[in-house]
């Protein structure tokens, strides 16, 4: 099983960003069959960027079975099949009385697109209670010489500009008790030699989270982040050479990669006011035992 210590994935790679979940072997596990929902998000509306696959998919699923109406973004053309798959599942598992989930295709790296996504969610549901800024891309980078201006801007647009723009427009509709949760990474703290620009954006997300949290204290809107360690998502085969996939997860004490369903509860904890009402400006670290001292 992919959650056993020492498990190694078959070598594989994908030649295009963003990665596709449906072609991965084995498929990432986004459902925990032993989880028992308890209606923690009843009546809430959540917007999740990059919700078609990986961690975003697991979060969208968990939020849905906990009672939330979920809207998620995806990249049209590249992620259509993954989007259709999870959208159908969310419709099947939504709680009684909850509104149907929706999928919104967009490039979250641009301000006007983020504005339109928020507008669509408000038109559909009338409010936003939870914003999960999760969409990201990473590109294997052995040397800084490989990073062009165009490439750097692309990664920063997706990974951190989107957090600013989505938060800017979502906050116009968020009220006391709402929350924002950002996906950063263990690499924001440890660095990673072959992911220079990606790691830099993840460090920016940590600072963004801490600063926005302080900014929004008077409005009683909480802002936190989750910093996963190695997780089996489409980001990995779409980024790393096949030989690195074969050892993926071996760099943490638990000696394995996490599965998306193991990361999603951190988002649920931060989204639920009954669980985390006194927590803002913080980062949760589901990372397989890596001590980051932050």
XYZ file of C-alpha atoms in Angstrom:
294
model
C 0.000 0.000 0.000
C 1.221 3.514 -0.831
C 1.023 4.617 2.818
C 3.445 1.978 4.120
C 6.958 3.015 5.257
C 9.520 2.457 2.544
C 6.933 2.396 -0.263
C 8.369 3.526 -3.576
C 6.395 4.685 -6.614
C 6.982 3.235 -10.084
C 9.213 5.571 -12.148
C 6.998 7.838 -14.260
C 6.856 11.327 -15.668
C 4.485 13.682 -17.449
C 5.626 16.160 -20.062
C 3.218 19.007 -19.400
C 2.054 21.302 -16.597
C -0.327 20.998 -14.841
C -0.091 17.270 -14.205
C -2.955 14.849 -14.728
C -4.119 12.682 -11.859
C -5.930 10.072 -13.921
C -2.730 8.894 -15.663
C -0.729 8.455 -12.442
C 0.143 4.978 -11.201
C -0.951 4.389 -8.562
C -3.677 7.022 -8.373
C -3.359 9.382 -5.410
C -5.660 8.476 -2.523
C -7.998 11.367 -1.778
C -10.609 9.441 0.233
C -9.987 8.035 3.697
C -12.386 5.077 3.945
C -12.256 5.183 7.744
C -13.169 8.860 8.120
C -16.514 9.642 9.755
C -17.912 13.115 8.920
C -19.692 15.126 11.603
C -21.174 18.103 9.711
C -18.383 20.455 10.788
C -18.974 22.819 7.835
C -22.747 22.710 7.596
C -24.060 25.675 5.608
C -20.605 26.981 4.685
C -19.430 27.944 1.188
C -15.830 27.123 0.265
C -13.775 28.177 -2.748
C -10.765 25.938 -3.465
C -8.279 26.811 -6.200
C -6.756 23.832 -7.962
C -9.461 21.529 -6.639
C -9.520 19.061 -9.508
C -6.602 16.933 -8.295
C -4.046 16.334 -5.573
C -4.438 18.084 -2.230
C -7.105 20.416 -3.600
C -9.242 17.443 -4.627
C -8.938 15.857 -1.183
C -9.861 19.156 0.478
C -12.867 19.667 -1.803
C -14.052 16.141 -1.029
C -13.588 16.458 2.737
C -15.279 19.858 2.867
C -18.199 18.488 0.854
C -18.869 15.489 3.090
C -18.620 17.854 6.061
C -21.556 19.866 4.714
C -20.006 22.700 2.700
C -20.991 23.834 -0.774
C -17.729 23.742 -2.733
C -16.572 25.651 -5.798
C -13.170 24.804 -7.246
C -10.992 26.049 -10.081
C -9.158 24.042 -12.722
C -7.253 24.546 -15.988
C -9.487 23.986 -18.995
C -8.179 21.521 -21.567
C -5.418 20.085 -19.432
C -7.502 19.147 -16.400
C -10.960 18.467 -17.863
C -10.993 14.738 -17.171
C -9.836 15.116 -13.575
C -12.393 17.904 -13.091
C -15.267 15.819 -14.420
C -14.312 12.891 -12.205
C -14.208 14.768 -8.908
C -17.186 16.990 -9.740
C -19.378 13.920 -10.215
C -18.138 12.443 -6.947
C -18.827 15.657 -5.040
C -22.367 15.744 -6.383
C -22.897 12.183 -5.166
C -21.557 12.704 -1.642
C -22.860 16.183 -0.828
C -24.935 16.309 2.323
C -28.698 16.621 2.298
C -29.768 20.194 1.660
C -26.346 21.379 0.497
C -26.069 23.092 -2.869
C -24.347 21.384 -5.787
C -20.588 21.886 -6.241
C -19.331 23.871 -9.212
C -16.095 23.813 -11.217
C -14.729 27.041 -12.709
C -12.035 27.021 -15.388
C -9.526 29.842 -15.161
C -5.871 30.858 -14.933
C -5.639 32.064 -11.334
C -2.416 33.980 -11.972
C -4.241 37.048 -13.271
C -6.236 39.557 -11.256
C -9.247 39.851 -13.552
C -9.626 36.065 -13.657
C -9.670 35.872 -9.863
C -12.235 38.655 -9.750
C -14.465 36.721 -12.153
C -14.110 33.484 -10.170
C -15.255 35.206 -6.997
C -18.112 36.849 -8.876
C -19.254 33.446 -10.149
C -19.192 31.977 -6.643
C -21.175 34.886 -5.219
C -23.735 34.615 -8.020
C -24.075 30.883 -7.346
C -24.062 30.798 -3.544
C -24.361 34.390 -2.315
C -21.346 34.233 -0.002
C -17.854 32.859 0.650
C -16.984 31.548 4.109
C -13.748 29.683 3.352
C -11.087 30.439 0.751
C -8.415 27.818 0.112
C -5.565 29.184 -2.008
C -4.079 25.941 -3.246
C -3.286 26.107 -6.983
C 0.433 25.737 -7.740
C 2.985 24.630 -10.282
C 6.565 23.503 -9.871
C 9.296 22.946 -12.433
C 12.498 20.947 -12.015
C 15.375 23.441 -11.896
C 18.927 22.044 -11.544
C 20.473 25.513 -11.885
C 19.399 29.141 -11.608
C 20.598 29.581 -15.175
C 17.526 27.630 -16.312
C 15.126 30.229 -14.922
C 14.059 32.807 -17.478
C 12.116 35.964 -16.702
C 9.032 34.479 -18.372
C 9.327 31.248 -16.413
C 9.862 33.042 -13.089
C 6.838 35.239 -13.652
C 4.704 32.226 -14.581
C 5.540 30.335 -11.377
C 5.078 33.393 -9.181
C 1.781 34.244 -10.864
C 0.315 30.822 -10.189
C 1.807 30.248 -6.752
C 1.610 33.610 -4.989
C -0.031 36.261 -7.179
C -3.173 34.112 -7.122
C -3.204 34.197 -3.311
C -3.198 37.994 -3.344
C -5.841 38.343 -6.037
C -8.227 35.659 -4.762
C -7.986 36.998 -1.231
C -8.483 40.587 -2.410
C -11.818 39.838 -4.066
C -13.071 37.103 -1.737
C -12.569 39.393 1.269
C -15.088 41.830 -0.169
C -17.713 39.185 0.639
C -16.275 37.493 3.725
C -17.662 38.272 7.165
C -16.615 37.753 10.761
C -15.879 34.070 11.302
C -14.694 33.481 7.741
C -11.207 32.168 7.038
C -8.472 31.896 4.433
C -6.172 28.881 4.237
C -3.059 28.954 2.037
C -1.093 25.957 0.804
C 2.612 26.516 1.343
C 5.222 23.750 1.659
C 7.863 22.203 3.865
C 10.290 23.608 1.279
C 9.519 27.145 2.457
C 11.552 26.219 5.546
C 14.098 23.690 4.282
C 14.654 24.904 0.721
C 15.223 22.530 -2.197
C 18.140 22.799 -4.595
C 16.204 21.735 -7.694
C 13.036 23.760 -7.025
C 14.466 27.243 -6.572
C 11.591 29.350 -7.873
C 8.884 27.077 -6.432
C 10.483 27.093 -2.976
C 10.764 30.877 -3.136
C 7.033 31.249 -3.787
C 6.254 28.960 -0.877
C 8.343 31.133 1.420
C 6.409 34.149 0.160
C 3.154 32.391 1.050
C 4.283 31.982 4.661
C 4.978 35.720 4.963
C 1.742 36.548 3.154
C -0.184 34.353 5.582
C 1.352 35.923 8.674
C 0.929 39.485 7.427
C -2.639 39.105 6.151
C -3.613 37.396 9.401
C -2.473 40.440 11.378
C -4.202 42.740 8.908
C -7.538 40.946 9.329
C -7.590 40.481 13.109
C -9.876 43.525 13.545
C -12.361 41.924 11.127
C -12.142 38.596 12.977
C -11.253 36.741 9.811
C -8.566 34.120 10.371
C -5.708 33.382 7.943
C -3.548 30.279 8.260
C -1.538 27.928 6.077
C -0.682 24.263 5.624
C 2.882 23.224 4.755
C 2.831 19.630 3.481
C 5.914 17.520 3.074
C 6.216 15.152 0.080
C 2.711 14.220 -1.120
C 1.735 11.992 -4.038
C 0.030 14.461 -6.379
C 0.232 15.297 -10.124
C 2.768 18.019 -9.309
C 5.394 15.333 -8.815
C 5.440 13.340 -12.111
C 4.833 16.574 -14.023
C 7.985 18.028 -12.473
C 10.590 15.453 -11.524
C 12.545 13.012 -13.688
C 11.269 9.439 -13.478
C 14.272 8.273 -11.432
C 13.464 10.802 -8.689
C 9.845 9.651 -8.542
C 11.189 6.195 -7.708
C 12.635 7.549 -4.418
C 9.962 10.149 -3.724
C 9.147 10.374 -0.018
C 12.387 8.848 1.240
C 13.637 12.205 2.540
C 11.376 12.361 5.609
C 11.548 10.327 8.853
C 8.369 8.358 8.084
C 10.155 7.156 4.922
C 7.212 7.582 2.592
C 5.210 10.211 0.764
C 1.892 11.292 2.175
C -1.404 10.788 0.410
C -3.763 13.739 -0.213
C -6.356 12.371 2.220
C -3.729 12.610 4.986
C -3.233 16.330 4.333
C -6.854 17.445 3.911
C -7.797 17.204 7.630
C -5.317 19.990 8.402
C -7.370 22.262 6.150
C -10.595 21.108 7.778
C -9.187 21.823 11.235
C -8.270 25.368 10.203
C -11.595 25.898 8.410
C -13.738 24.867 11.366
C -14.253 27.652 13.913
C -15.219 25.122 16.555
C -11.714 23.635 16.239
C -9.413 26.582 15.539
C -11.084 29.844 16.587
C -7.943 30.968 18.479
C -5.521 30.201 15.644
C -4.453 32.762 13.046
C -1.186 33.542 11.288
C 0.022 29.976 11.851
C 1.219 27.086 9.707
C 0.282 23.423 10.202
C 2.980 20.920 9.188
C 1.745 17.496 7.964
C 5.139 16.438 6.647
C 6.029 12.920 7.742
C 8.084 13.955 10.752
C 10.430 16.564 9.298
C 11.351 19.073 12.024
C 11.400 22.577 10.545
C 11.489 24.697 13.735
C 8.953 27.202 12.429
